[in-house]
């Protein structure tokens, strides 16, 4: 991983959805390397093998309002909350029940976490970062619930940024492009899709989970102290080509 010159010594960070060695885990590791005390959550019973013992871990379903509230009540202090939990299933999201479930995890889950931890962030003049997606901007015929949920996450980011600015909380988002993780594993079994992404991306490759961590640390840092309500694309130029 590229060295990053951020110092989060003394900061408490919670990364929600960091159990699968994907983007959340890369963000959690980067904050820890920069000196923060980092806790993570995930839907799995345990984090990925390489992260076991490295972070305090809570198994958390973000659709369970009671569990979200219980975690907030059990948390003394939080400076930075990163909402990374999300699901999608290419080709399955026209089924109404699954559509609702995807929106429940990706959008309502993001709001549930933000609302539950609002007092913590207010007490510390903290930072909230939501993980959106390039599909917030583009139509996604095979992932309609995912696209709708991520567009709503961008809008929610703006609304919370305004609502909580007076509390000293900054709220921003990032919109990753195509990234090699478990979530994209199914779509990456289609060689034509993999090649088409490489061809269209000006930087000529898929992103790696670590590519997303740097901009997240930047947004959480004092260097971004006058930024709120923004959504940074991190896509190798895919969305401008
Ligand atoms: N991989 C990509 O190409 C890509 C592109 C754009 C945006 N993103 C976004 O980045 C974030 C991380 O994605 P990833 O690719 O690392 O995915 P991933 O599947 O590796 O990780 C998703 C995480 O969400 C958690 N999760 C799933 N359902 C949950 C639930 N009901 N309650 C709580 N946690 C739950 C999982 O346990 C896991 O920790 C997501 O918000 C995703 O939408 C990914």
PDB file of C-alpha atoms and ligand atoms in Angstrom:
ATOM      1  CA  UNK A   1       0.000   0.000   0.000  1.00  0.00           C
ATOM      2  CA  UNK A   2       1.196   3.534  -0.780  1.00  0.00           C
ATOM      3  CA  UNK A   3       2.296   5.414   2.332  1.00  0.00           C
ATOM      4  CA  UNK A   4      -0.240   8.006   3.388  1.00  0.00           C
ATOM      5  CA  UNK A   5       0.766  10.952   5.473  1.00  0.00           C
ATOM      6  CA  UNK A   6      -2.328  11.264   7.605  1.00  0.00           C
ATOM      7  CA  UNK A   7      -2.254  11.278  11.384  1.00  0.00           C
ATOM      8  CA  UNK A   8      -5.377   9.974  13.111  1.00  0.00           C
ATOM      9  CA  UNK A   9      -3.689   9.313  16.465  1.00  0.00           C
ATOM     10  CA  UNK A  10      -6.277   9.489  19.226  1.00  0.00           C
ATOM     11  CA  UNK A  11      -9.243   9.180  16.846  1.00  0.00           C
ATOM     12  CA  UNK A  12     -11.902   6.479  17.247  1.00  0.00           C
ATOM     13  CA  UNK A  13     -13.150   5.086  13.953  1.00  0.00           C
ATOM     14  CA  UNK A  14     -15.994   2.672  13.176  1.00  0.00           C
ATOM     15  CA  UNK A  15     -16.140   1.116   9.716  1.00  0.00           C
ATOM     16  CA  UNK A  16     -19.493  -0.561   9.078  1.00  0.00           C
ATOM     17  CA  UNK A  17     -19.266  -3.413   6.545  1.00  0.00           C
ATOM     18  CA  UNK A  18     -15.573  -4.267   6.748  1.00  0.00           C
ATOM     19  CA  UNK A  19     -15.690  -8.029   7.263  1.00  0.00           C
ATOM     20  CA  UNK A  20     -14.901  -9.349   3.803  1.00  0.00           C
ATOM     21  CA  UNK A  21     -11.419  -8.018   3.054  1.00  0.00           C
ATOM     22  CA  UNK A  22     -13.032  -5.551   0.629  1.00  0.00           C
ATOM     23  CA  UNK A  23     -13.258  -1.766   0.585  1.00  0.00           C
ATOM     24  CA  UNK A  24     -14.317  -1.462   4.225  1.00  0.00           C
ATOM     25  CA  UNK A  25     -11.377  -3.556   5.409  1.00  0.00           C
ATOM     26  CA  UNK A  26      -8.940  -1.505   3.305  1.00  0.00           C
ATOM     27  CA  UNK A  27     -10.331   1.683   4.853  1.00  0.00           C
ATOM     28  CA  UNK A  28     -10.117   0.212   8.368  1.00  0.00           C
ATOM     29  CA  UNK A  29      -6.496  -0.867   7.857  1.00  0.00           C
ATOM     30  CA  UNK A  30      -5.536   2.557   6.480  1.00  0.00           C
ATOM     31  CA  UNK A  31      -7.055   4.368   9.479  1.00  0.00           C
ATOM     32  CA  UNK A  32      -5.259   1.974  11.830  1.00  0.00           C
ATOM     33  CA  UNK A  33      -1.949   2.510  10.025  1.00  0.00           C
ATOM     34  CA  UNK A  34      -2.525   6.250  10.473  1.00  0.00           C
ATOM     35  CA  UNK A  35      -2.799   5.780  14.245  1.00  0.00           C
ATOM     36  CA  UNK A  36      -6.562   5.537  14.819  1.00  0.00           C
ATOM     37  CA  UNK A  37      -8.315   3.121  17.134  1.00  0.00           C
ATOM     38  CA  UNK A  38     -10.523   1.186  14.703  1.00  0.00           C
ATOM     39  CA  UNK A  39     -13.570  -1.030  15.212  1.00  0.00           C
ATOM     40  CA  UNK A  40     -15.345  -2.805  12.390  1.00  0.00           C
ATOM     41  CA  UNK A  41     -18.650  -4.571  11.769  1.00  0.00           C
ATOM     42  CA  UNK A  42     -19.971  -7.012   9.234  1.00  0.00           C
ATOM     43  CA  UNK A  43     -22.775  -9.443   8.521  1.00  0.00           C
ATOM     44  CA  UNK A  44     -20.450 -12.444   8.881  1.00  0.00           C
ATOM     45  CA  UNK A  45     -19.810 -14.173  12.216  1.00  0.00           C
ATOM     46  CA  UNK A  46     -16.150 -13.173  12.000  1.00  0.00           C
ATOM     47  CA  UNK A  47     -14.036 -10.794   9.946  1.00  0.00           C
ATOM     48  CA  UNK A  48     -11.826 -12.015   7.096  1.00  0.00           C
ATOM     49  CA  UNK A  49      -8.999 -14.280   8.369  1.00  0.00           C
ATOM     50  CA  UNK A  50      -6.302 -11.648   7.756  1.00  0.00           C
ATOM     51  CA  UNK A  51      -8.174  -9.141   9.959  1.00  0.00           C
ATOM     52  CA  UNK A  52      -9.038 -11.428  12.891  1.00  0.00           C
ATOM     53  CA  UNK A  53      -7.641 -10.010  16.103  1.00  0.00           C
ATOM     54  CA  UNK A  54      -6.651  -6.828  14.342  1.00  0.00           C
ATOM     55  CA  UNK A  55      -9.852  -4.860  14.973  1.00  0.00           C
ATOM     56  CA  UNK A  56     -12.606  -4.970  17.564  1.00  0.00           C
ATOM     57  CA  UNK A  57     -15.396  -6.757  15.688  1.00  0.00           C
ATOM     58  CA  UNK A  58     -19.178  -6.697  16.021  1.00  0.00           C
ATOM     59  CA  UNK A  59     -21.473  -8.838  13.925  1.00  0.00           C
ATOM     60  CA  UNK A  60     -24.192  -6.393  12.943  1.00  0.00           C
ATOM     61  CA  UNK A  61     -27.130  -6.506  10.566  1.00  0.00           C
ATOM     62  CA  UNK A  62     -27.827  -2.876   9.663  1.00  0.00           C
ATOM     63  CA  UNK A  63     -31.481  -3.732   8.945  1.00  0.00           C
ATOM     64  CA  UNK A  64     -31.900  -4.545  12.658  1.00  0.00           C
ATOM     65  CA  UNK A  65     -32.743  -1.192  14.249  1.00  0.00           C
ATOM     66  CA  UNK A  66     -32.479  -2.605  17.770  1.00  0.00           C
ATOM     67  CA  UNK A  67     -29.000  -4.009  17.135  1.00  0.00           C
ATOM     68  CA  UNK A  68     -27.843  -0.725  15.609  1.00  0.00           C
ATOM     69  CA  UNK A  69     -29.105   1.193  18.639  1.00  0.00           C
ATOM     70  CA  UNK A  70     -27.514  -1.311  21.020  1.00  0.00           C
ATOM     71  CA  UNK A  71     -24.133  -0.850  19.340  1.00  0.00           C
ATOM     72  CA  UNK A  72     -24.472   2.929  19.610  1.00  0.00           C
ATOM     73  CA  UNK A  73     -25.368   2.625  23.296  1.00  0.00           C
ATOM     74  CA  UNK A  74     -22.344   0.382  23.882  1.00  0.00           C
ATOM     75  CA  UNK A  75     -19.991   2.851  22.166  1.00  0.00           C
ATOM     76  CA  UNK A  76     -18.421   5.505  24.410  1.00  0.00           C
ATOM     77  CA  UNK A  77     -16.853   7.740  21.828  1.00  0.00           C
ATOM     78  CA  UNK A  78     -16.698   8.024  18.063  1.00  0.00           C
ATOM     79  CA  UNK A  79     -14.893  10.545  15.864  1.00  0.00           C
ATOM     80  CA  UNK A  80     -15.347   8.992  12.432  1.00  0.00           C
ATOM     81  CA  UNK A  81     -18.130   6.761  11.110  1.00  0.00           C
ATOM     82  CA  UNK A  82     -17.724   5.111   7.705  1.00  0.00           C
ATOM     83  CA  UNK A  83     -20.851   3.494   6.232  1.00  0.00           C
ATOM     84  CA  UNK A  84     -19.650   0.785   3.880  1.00  0.00           C
ATOM     85  CA  UNK A  85     -22.222  -2.010   4.281  1.00  0.00           C
ATOM     86  CA  UNK A  86     -24.105  -2.797   1.091  1.00  0.00           C
ATOM     87  CA  UNK A  87     -25.400  -5.650  -1.012  1.00  0.00           C
ATOM     88  CA  UNK A  88     -26.265  -6.154  -4.655  1.00  0.00           C
ATOM     89  CA  UNK A  89     -27.052  -9.123  -6.893  1.00  0.00           C
ATOM     90  CA  UNK A  90     -26.699  -8.561 -10.612  1.00  0.00           C
ATOM     91  CA  UNK A  91     -29.827  -9.645 -12.463  1.00  0.00           C
ATOM     92  CA  UNK A  92     -31.941 -10.350  -9.369  1.00  0.00           C
ATOM     93  CA  UNK A  93     -33.065  -6.895  -8.290  1.00  0.00           C
ATOM     94  CA  UNK A  94     -36.304  -6.685 -10.304  1.00  0.00           C
ATOM     95  CA  UNK A  95     -37.850  -9.094  -7.768  1.00  0.00           C
ATOM     96  CA  UNK A  96     -39.854  -6.731  -5.531  1.00  0.00           C
ATOM     97  CA  UNK A  97     -38.972  -8.347  -2.200  1.00  0.00           C
ATOM     98  CA  UNK A  98     -35.266  -8.370  -3.004  1.00  0.00           C
ATOM     99  CA  UNK A  99     -35.438  -4.789  -4.307  1.00  0.00           C
ATOM    100  CA  UNK A 100     -36.815  -3.723  -0.926  1.00  0.00           C
ATOM    101  CA  UNK A 101     -34.145  -5.667   0.932  1.00  0.00           C
ATOM    102  CA  UNK A 102     -31.305  -4.074  -1.057  1.00  0.00           C
ATOM    103  CA  UNK A 103     -32.673  -0.595  -0.368  1.00  0.00           C
ATOM    104  CA  UNK A 104     -33.160  -1.517   3.288  1.00  0.00           C
ATOM    105  CA  UNK A 105     -29.504  -2.539   3.696  1.00  0.00           C
ATOM    106  CA  UNK A 106     -27.859   0.104   1.517  1.00  0.00           C
ATOM    107  CA  UNK A 107     -29.972   3.199   2.156  1.00  0.00           C
ATOM    108  CA  UNK A 108     -31.937   2.638   5.350  1.00  0.00           C
ATOM    109  CA  UNK A 109     -28.919   0.931   6.911  1.00  0.00           C
ATOM    110  CA  UNK A 110     -26.786   3.978   6.161  1.00  0.00           C
ATOM    111  CA  UNK A 111     -29.383   6.255   7.713  1.00  0.00           C
ATOM    112  CA  UNK A 112     -29.915   3.960  10.741  1.00  0.00           C
ATOM    113  CA  UNK A 113     -26.209   4.030  11.533  1.00  0.00           C
ATOM    114  CA  UNK A 114     -25.887   7.786  10.966  1.00  0.00           C
ATOM    115  CA  UNK A 115     -28.914   8.605  13.101  1.00  0.00           C
ATOM    116  CA  UNK A 116     -27.885   6.260  15.932  1.00  0.00           C
ATOM    117  CA  UNK A 117     -24.358   7.695  16.095  1.00  0.00           C
ATOM    118  CA  UNK A 118     -25.347  11.324  15.593  1.00  0.00           C
ATOM    119  CA  UNK A 119     -24.944  12.139  19.312  1.00  0.00           C
ATOM    120  CA  UNK A 120     -21.449  10.609  19.342  1.00  0.00           C
ATOM    121  CA  UNK A 121     -20.383  12.563  16.262  1.00  0.00           C
ATOM    122  CA  UNK A 122     -21.900  15.755  17.636  1.00  0.00           C
ATOM    123  CA  UNK A 123     -20.006  15.333  20.911  1.00  0.00           C
ATOM    124  CA  UNK A 124     -16.683  15.093  19.001  1.00  0.00           C
ATOM    125  CA  UNK A 125     -17.375  17.431  16.038  1.00  0.00           C
ATOM    126  CA  UNK A 126     -16.925  14.255  14.061  1.00  0.00           C
ATOM    127  CA  UNK A 127     -17.017  13.072  10.492  1.00  0.00           C
ATOM    128  CA  UNK A 128     -19.437  10.809   8.632  1.00  0.00           C
ATOM    129  CA  UNK A 129     -18.418   9.225   5.350  1.00  0.00           C
ATOM    130  CA  UNK A 130     -20.835   7.219   3.232  1.00  0.00           C
ATOM    131  CA  UNK A 131     -19.782   4.873   0.453  1.00  0.00           C
ATOM    132  CA  UNK A 132     -21.915   5.541  -2.619  1.00  0.00           C
ATOM    133  CA  UNK A 133     -21.115   4.198  -6.092  1.00  0.00           C
ATOM    134  CA  UNK A 134     -20.734   5.294  -9.665  1.00  0.00           C
ATOM    135  CA  UNK A 135     -24.178   3.698 -10.060  1.00  0.00           C
ATOM    136  CA  UNK A 136     -25.545   6.694  -8.187  1.00  0.00           C
ATOM    137  CA  UNK A 137     -25.018   8.559 -11.461  1.00  0.00           C
ATOM    138  CA  UNK A 138     -25.586   5.883 -14.124  1.00  0.00           C
ATOM    139  CA  UNK A 139     -28.639   3.743 -14.758  1.00  0.00           C
ATOM    140  CA  UNK A 140     -28.009   0.125 -13.832  1.00  0.00           C
ATOM    141  CA  UNK A 141     -30.476  -2.191 -15.608  1.00  0.00           C
ATOM    142  CA  UNK A 142     -29.170  -5.327 -13.855  1.00  0.00           C
ATOM    143  CA  UNK A 143     -28.883  -3.666 -10.433  1.00  0.00           C
ATOM    144  CA  UNK A 144     -31.858  -1.265 -10.242  1.00  0.00           C
ATOM    145  CA  UNK A 145     -32.194  -1.411  -6.443  1.00  0.00           C
ATOM    146  CA  UNK A 146     -28.475  -0.935  -5.927  1.00  0.00           C
ATOM    147  CA  UNK A 147     -28.414   2.099  -8.255  1.00  0.00           C
ATOM    148  CA  UNK A 148     -31.471   3.661  -6.628  1.00  0.00           C
ATOM    149  CA  UNK A 149     -30.092   3.060  -3.139  1.00  0.00           C
ATOM    150  CA  UNK A 150     -26.712   4.574  -3.969  1.00  0.00           C
ATOM    151  CA  UNK A 151     -28.237   7.647  -5.641  1.00  0.00           C
ATOM    152  CA  UNK A 152     -30.266   8.075  -2.462  1.00  0.00           C
ATOM    153  CA  UNK A 153     -27.112   7.726  -0.351  1.00  0.00           C
ATOM    154  CA  UNK A 154     -25.591  10.666  -2.257  1.00  0.00           C
ATOM    155  CA  UNK A 155     -28.732  12.714  -1.640  1.00  0.00           C
ATOM    156  CA  UNK A 156     -28.845  11.673   2.024  1.00  0.00           C
ATOM    157  CA  UNK A 157     -25.205  12.749   2.344  1.00  0.00           C
ATOM    158  CA  UNK A 158     -26.155  16.254   1.183  1.00  0.00           C
ATOM    159  CA  UNK A 159     -29.162  16.448   3.485  1.00  0.00           C
ATOM    160  CA  UNK A 160     -27.262  15.273   6.572  1.00  0.00           C
ATOM    161  CA  UNK A 161     -24.384  17.615   5.703  1.00  0.00           C
ATOM    162  CA  UNK A 162     -26.752  20.569   5.883  1.00  0.00           C
ATOM    163  CA  UNK A 163     -28.721  19.292   8.872  1.00  0.00           C
ATOM    164  CA  UNK A 164     -25.645  18.571  10.976  1.00  0.00           C
ATOM    165  CA  UNK A 165     -23.269  21.373   9.915  1.00  0.00           C
ATOM    166  CA  UNK A 166     -24.324  23.394  12.961  1.00  0.00           C
ATOM    167  CA  UNK A 167     -23.302  20.404  15.123  1.00  0.00           C
ATOM    168  CA  UNK A 168     -19.785  20.619  13.704  1.00  0.00           C
ATOM    169  CA  UNK A 169     -20.204  17.343  11.810  1.00  0.00           C
ATOM    170  CA  UNK A 170     -18.945  17.042   8.249  1.00  0.00           C
ATOM    171  CA  UNK A 171     -20.737  14.531   6.019  1.00  0.00           C
ATOM    172  CA  UNK A 172     -19.249  13.419   2.712  1.00  0.00           C
ATOM    173  CA  UNK A 173     -19.357  10.441   0.360  1.00  0.00           C
ATOM    174  CA  UNK A 174     -17.165   8.669  -2.150  1.00  0.00           C
ATOM    175  CA  UNK A 175     -18.374   7.002  -5.324  1.00  0.00           C
ATOM    176  CA  UNK A 176     -16.084   4.101  -6.254  1.00  0.00           C
ATOM    177  CA  UNK A 177     -16.046   2.814  -9.809  1.00  0.00           C
ATOM    178  CA  UNK A 178     -15.406  -0.849 -10.584  1.00  0.00           C
ATOM    179  CA  UNK A 179     -13.371  -2.374  -7.754  1.00  0.00           C
ATOM    180  CA  UNK A 180     -12.052  -5.922  -7.333  1.00  0.00           C
ATOM    181  CA  UNK A 181     -13.831  -7.279  -4.216  1.00  0.00           C
ATOM    182  CA  UNK A 182     -16.164 -10.110  -3.279  1.00  0.00           C
ATOM    183  CA  UNK A 183     -19.130  -7.884  -4.163  1.00  0.00           C
ATOM    184  CA  UNK A 184     -17.974  -7.622  -7.785  1.00  0.00           C
ATOM    185  CA  UNK A 185     -16.923 -11.299  -8.011  1.00  0.00           C
ATOM    186  CA  UNK A 186     -20.037 -12.409  -9.862  1.00  0.00           C
ATOM    187  CA  UNK A 187     -19.823  -9.655 -12.486  1.00  0.00           C
ATOM    188  CA  UNK A 188     -16.112 -10.393 -12.945  1.00  0.00           C
ATOM    189  CA  UNK A 189     -16.917 -13.934 -14.098  1.00  0.00           C
ATOM    190  CA  UNK A 190     -18.054 -12.298 -17.371  1.00  0.00           C
ATOM    191  CA  UNK A 191     -14.814 -11.712 -19.341  1.00  0.00           C
ATOM    192  CA  UNK A 192     -16.558  -9.332 -21.764  1.00  0.00           C
ATOM    193  CA  UNK A 193     -17.643  -7.145 -18.833  1.00  0.00           C
ATOM    194  CA  UNK A 194     -14.138  -7.136 -17.322  1.00  0.00           C
ATOM    195  CA  UNK A 195     -12.617  -6.172 -20.661  1.00  0.00           C
ATOM    196  CA  UNK A 196     -15.249  -3.506 -21.362  1.00  0.00           C
ATOM    197  CA  UNK A 197     -14.534  -1.810 -18.012  1.00  0.00           C
ATOM    198  CA  UNK A 198     -10.783  -1.821 -18.691  1.00  0.00           C
ATOM    199  CA  UNK A 199     -11.324  -0.416 -22.166  1.00  0.00           C
ATOM    200  CA  UNK A 200     -13.597   2.410 -21.094  1.00  0.00           C
ATOM    201  CA  UNK A 201     -11.604   3.392 -17.994  1.00  0.00           C
ATOM    202  CA  UNK A 202      -9.002   6.035 -18.956  1.00  0.00           C
ATOM    203  CA  UNK A 203      -6.594   4.551 -16.391  1.00  0.00           C
ATOM    204  CA  UNK A 204      -7.103   1.158 -18.045  1.00  0.00           C
ATOM    205  CA  UNK A 205      -7.797  -1.027 -15.020  1.00  0.00           C
ATOM    206  CA  UNK A 206     -10.252  -1.999 -12.298  1.00  0.00           C
ATOM    207  CA  UNK A 207      -9.758  -0.376  -8.908  1.00  0.00           C
ATOM    208  CA  UNK A 208      -8.360  -2.199  -5.893  1.00  0.00           C
ATOM    209  CA  UNK A 209      -9.922  -1.805  -2.442  1.00  0.00           C
ATOM    210  CA  UNK A 210      -6.852   0.156  -1.305  1.00  0.00           C
ATOM    211  CA  UNK A 211      -7.537   2.767  -4.006  1.00  0.00           C
ATOM    212  CA  UNK A 212     -10.634   3.847  -2.074  1.00  0.00           C
ATOM    213  CA  UNK A 213      -8.956   4.271   1.315  1.00  0.00           C
ATOM    214  CA  UNK A 214      -6.818   7.344   0.538  1.00  0.00           C
ATOM    215  CA  UNK A 215      -9.700   9.618  -0.507  1.00  0.00           C
ATOM    216  CA  UNK A 216     -11.700   8.459   2.546  1.00  0.00           C
ATOM    217  CA  UNK A 217      -8.838   9.361   4.891  1.00  0.00           C
ATOM    218  CA  UNK A 218      -8.499  12.698   3.108  1.00  0.00           C
ATOM    219  CA  UNK A 219     -12.214  13.452   3.600  1.00  0.00           C
ATOM    220  CA  UNK A 220     -11.931  12.514   7.282  1.00  0.00           C
ATOM    221  CA  UNK A 221      -8.839  14.662   7.802  1.00  0.00           C
ATOM    222  CA  UNK A 222      -8.532  18.358   8.624  1.00  0.00           C
ATOM    223  CA  UNK A 223      -7.234  18.822   5.044  1.00  0.00           C
ATOM    224  CA  UNK A 224     -10.903  18.506   4.004  1.00  0.00           C
ATOM    225  CA  UNK A 225     -12.071  20.776   6.812  1.00  0.00           C
ATOM    226  CA  UNK A 226     -14.205  22.988   4.536  1.00  0.00           C
ATOM    227  CA  UNK A 227     -15.758  20.085   2.621  1.00  0.00           C
ATOM    228  CA  UNK A 228     -19.213  18.822   3.422  1.00  0.00           C
ATOM    229  CA  UNK A 229     -21.985  17.298   1.308  1.00  0.00           C
ATOM    230  CA  UNK A 230     -19.526  16.306  -1.423  1.00  0.00           C
ATOM    231  CA  UNK A 231     -19.278  13.010  -3.271  1.00  0.00           C
ATOM    232  CA  UNK A 232     -15.841  12.225  -4.709  1.00  0.00           C
ATOM    233  CA  UNK A 233     -15.679   9.877  -7.700  1.00  0.00           C
ATOM    234  CA  UNK A 234     -12.861   7.285  -7.394  1.00  0.00           C
ATOM    235  CA  UNK A 235     -13.087   5.443 -10.675  1.00  0.00           C
ATOM    236  CA  UNK A 236      -9.914   5.847 -12.733  1.00  0.00           C
ATOM    237  CA  UNK A 237     -11.851   8.329 -14.873  1.00  0.00           C
ATOM    238  CA  UNK A 238     -14.640   5.916 -15.922  1.00  0.00           C
ATOM    239  CA  UNK A 239     -17.401   8.439 -15.256  1.00  0.00           C
ATOM    240  CA  UNK A 240     -15.810  11.235 -17.299  1.00  0.00           C
ATOM    241  CA  UNK A 241     -14.982   9.149 -20.369  1.00  0.00           C
TER     242      UNK A 241
HETATM  243  N1  LIG B   1     -16.781  -3.462  -5.345  1.00  0.00           N
HETATM  244  C1  LIG B   1     -17.167  -2.488  -6.136  1.00  0.00           C
HETATM  245  O1  LIG B   1     -16.924  -2.515  -7.345  1.00  0.00           O
HETATM  246  C2  LIG B   1     -17.874  -1.291  -5.557  1.00  0.00           C
HETATM  247  C3  LIG B   1     -18.118  -0.217  -6.400  1.00  0.00           C
HETATM  248  C4  LIG B   1     -18.782   0.887  -5.902  1.00  0.00           C
HETATM  249  C5  LIG B   1     -19.171   0.928  -4.577  1.00  0.00           C
HETATM  250  N2  LIG B   1     -18.921  -0.134  -3.774  1.00  0.00           N
HETATM  251  C6  LIG B   1     -19.376  -0.017  -2.391  1.00  0.00           C
HETATM  252  O2  LIG B   1     -18.300  -0.169  -1.494  1.00  0.00           O
HETATM  253  C7  LIG B   1     -18.791  -0.719  -0.274  1.00  0.00           C
HETATM  254  C8  LIG B   1     -18.002  -1.943   0.091  1.00  0.00           C
HETATM  255  O3  LIG B   1     -18.179  -2.897  -0.937  1.00  0.00           O
HETATM  256  P1  LIG B   1     -17.230  -4.142  -1.178  1.00  0.00           P
HETATM  257  O4  LIG B   1     -17.062  -4.254  -2.638  1.00  0.00           O
HETATM  258  O5  LIG B   1     -16.060  -4.063  -0.291  1.00  0.00           O
HETATM  259  O6  LIG B   1     -18.247  -5.290  -0.757  1.00  0.00           O
HETATM  260  P2  LIG B   1     -18.138  -6.560   0.173  1.00  0.00           P
HETATM  261  O7  LIG B   1     -19.256  -7.439  -0.236  1.00  0.00           O
HETATM  262  O8  LIG B   1     -16.755  -7.092   0.159  1.00  0.00           O
HETATM  263  O9  LIG B   1     -18.446  -5.944   1.606  1.00  0.00           O
HETATM  264  C9  LIG B   1     -19.735  -5.556   1.986  1.00  0.00           C
HETATM  265  C10 LIG B   1     -19.809  -5.483   3.482  1.00  0.00           C
HETATM  266  O10 LIG B   1     -21.164  -5.197   3.830  1.00  0.00           O
HETATM  267  C11 LIG B   1     -21.549  -6.084   4.847  1.00  0.00           C
HETATM  268  N3  LIG B   1     -22.987  -6.318   4.832  1.00  0.00           N
HETATM  269  C12 LIG B   1     -23.731  -6.913   3.875  1.00  0.00           C
HETATM  270  N4  LIG B   1     -25.028  -6.971   4.272  1.00  0.00           N
HETATM  271  C13 LIG B   1     -25.093  -6.399   5.492  1.00  0.00           C
HETATM  272  C14 LIG B   1     -26.121  -6.153   6.417  1.00  0.00           C
HETATM  273  N5  LIG B   1     -27.411  -6.509   6.187  1.00  0.00           N
HETATM  274  N6  LIG B   1     -25.822  -5.555   7.594  1.00  0.00           N
HETATM  275  C15 LIG B   1     -24.559  -5.195   7.839  1.00  0.00           C
HETATM  276  N7  LIG B   1     -23.527  -5.375   7.024  1.00  0.00           N
HETATM  277  C16 LIG B   1     -23.799  -5.988   5.857  1.00  0.00           C
HETATM  278  C17 LIG B   1     -20.771  -7.368   4.606  1.00  0.00           C
HETATM  279  O11 LIG B   1     -20.704  -8.163   5.781  1.00  0.00           O
HETATM  280  C18 LIG B   1     -19.430  -6.782   4.183  1.00  0.00           C
HETATM  281  O12 LIG B   1     -18.647  -6.508   5.334  1.00  0.00           O
HETATM  282  C19 LIG B   1     -20.279  -0.990  -0.489  1.00  0.00           C
HETATM  283  O13 LIG B   1     -21.028   0.096  -0.015  1.00  0.00           O
HETATM  284  C20 LIG B   1     -20.369  -1.078  -1.989  1.00  0.00           C
HETATM  285  O14 LIG B   1     -21.663  -0.809  -2.462  1.00  0.00           O
HETATM  286  C21 LIG B   1     -18.284  -1.246  -4.228  1.00  0.00           C
END
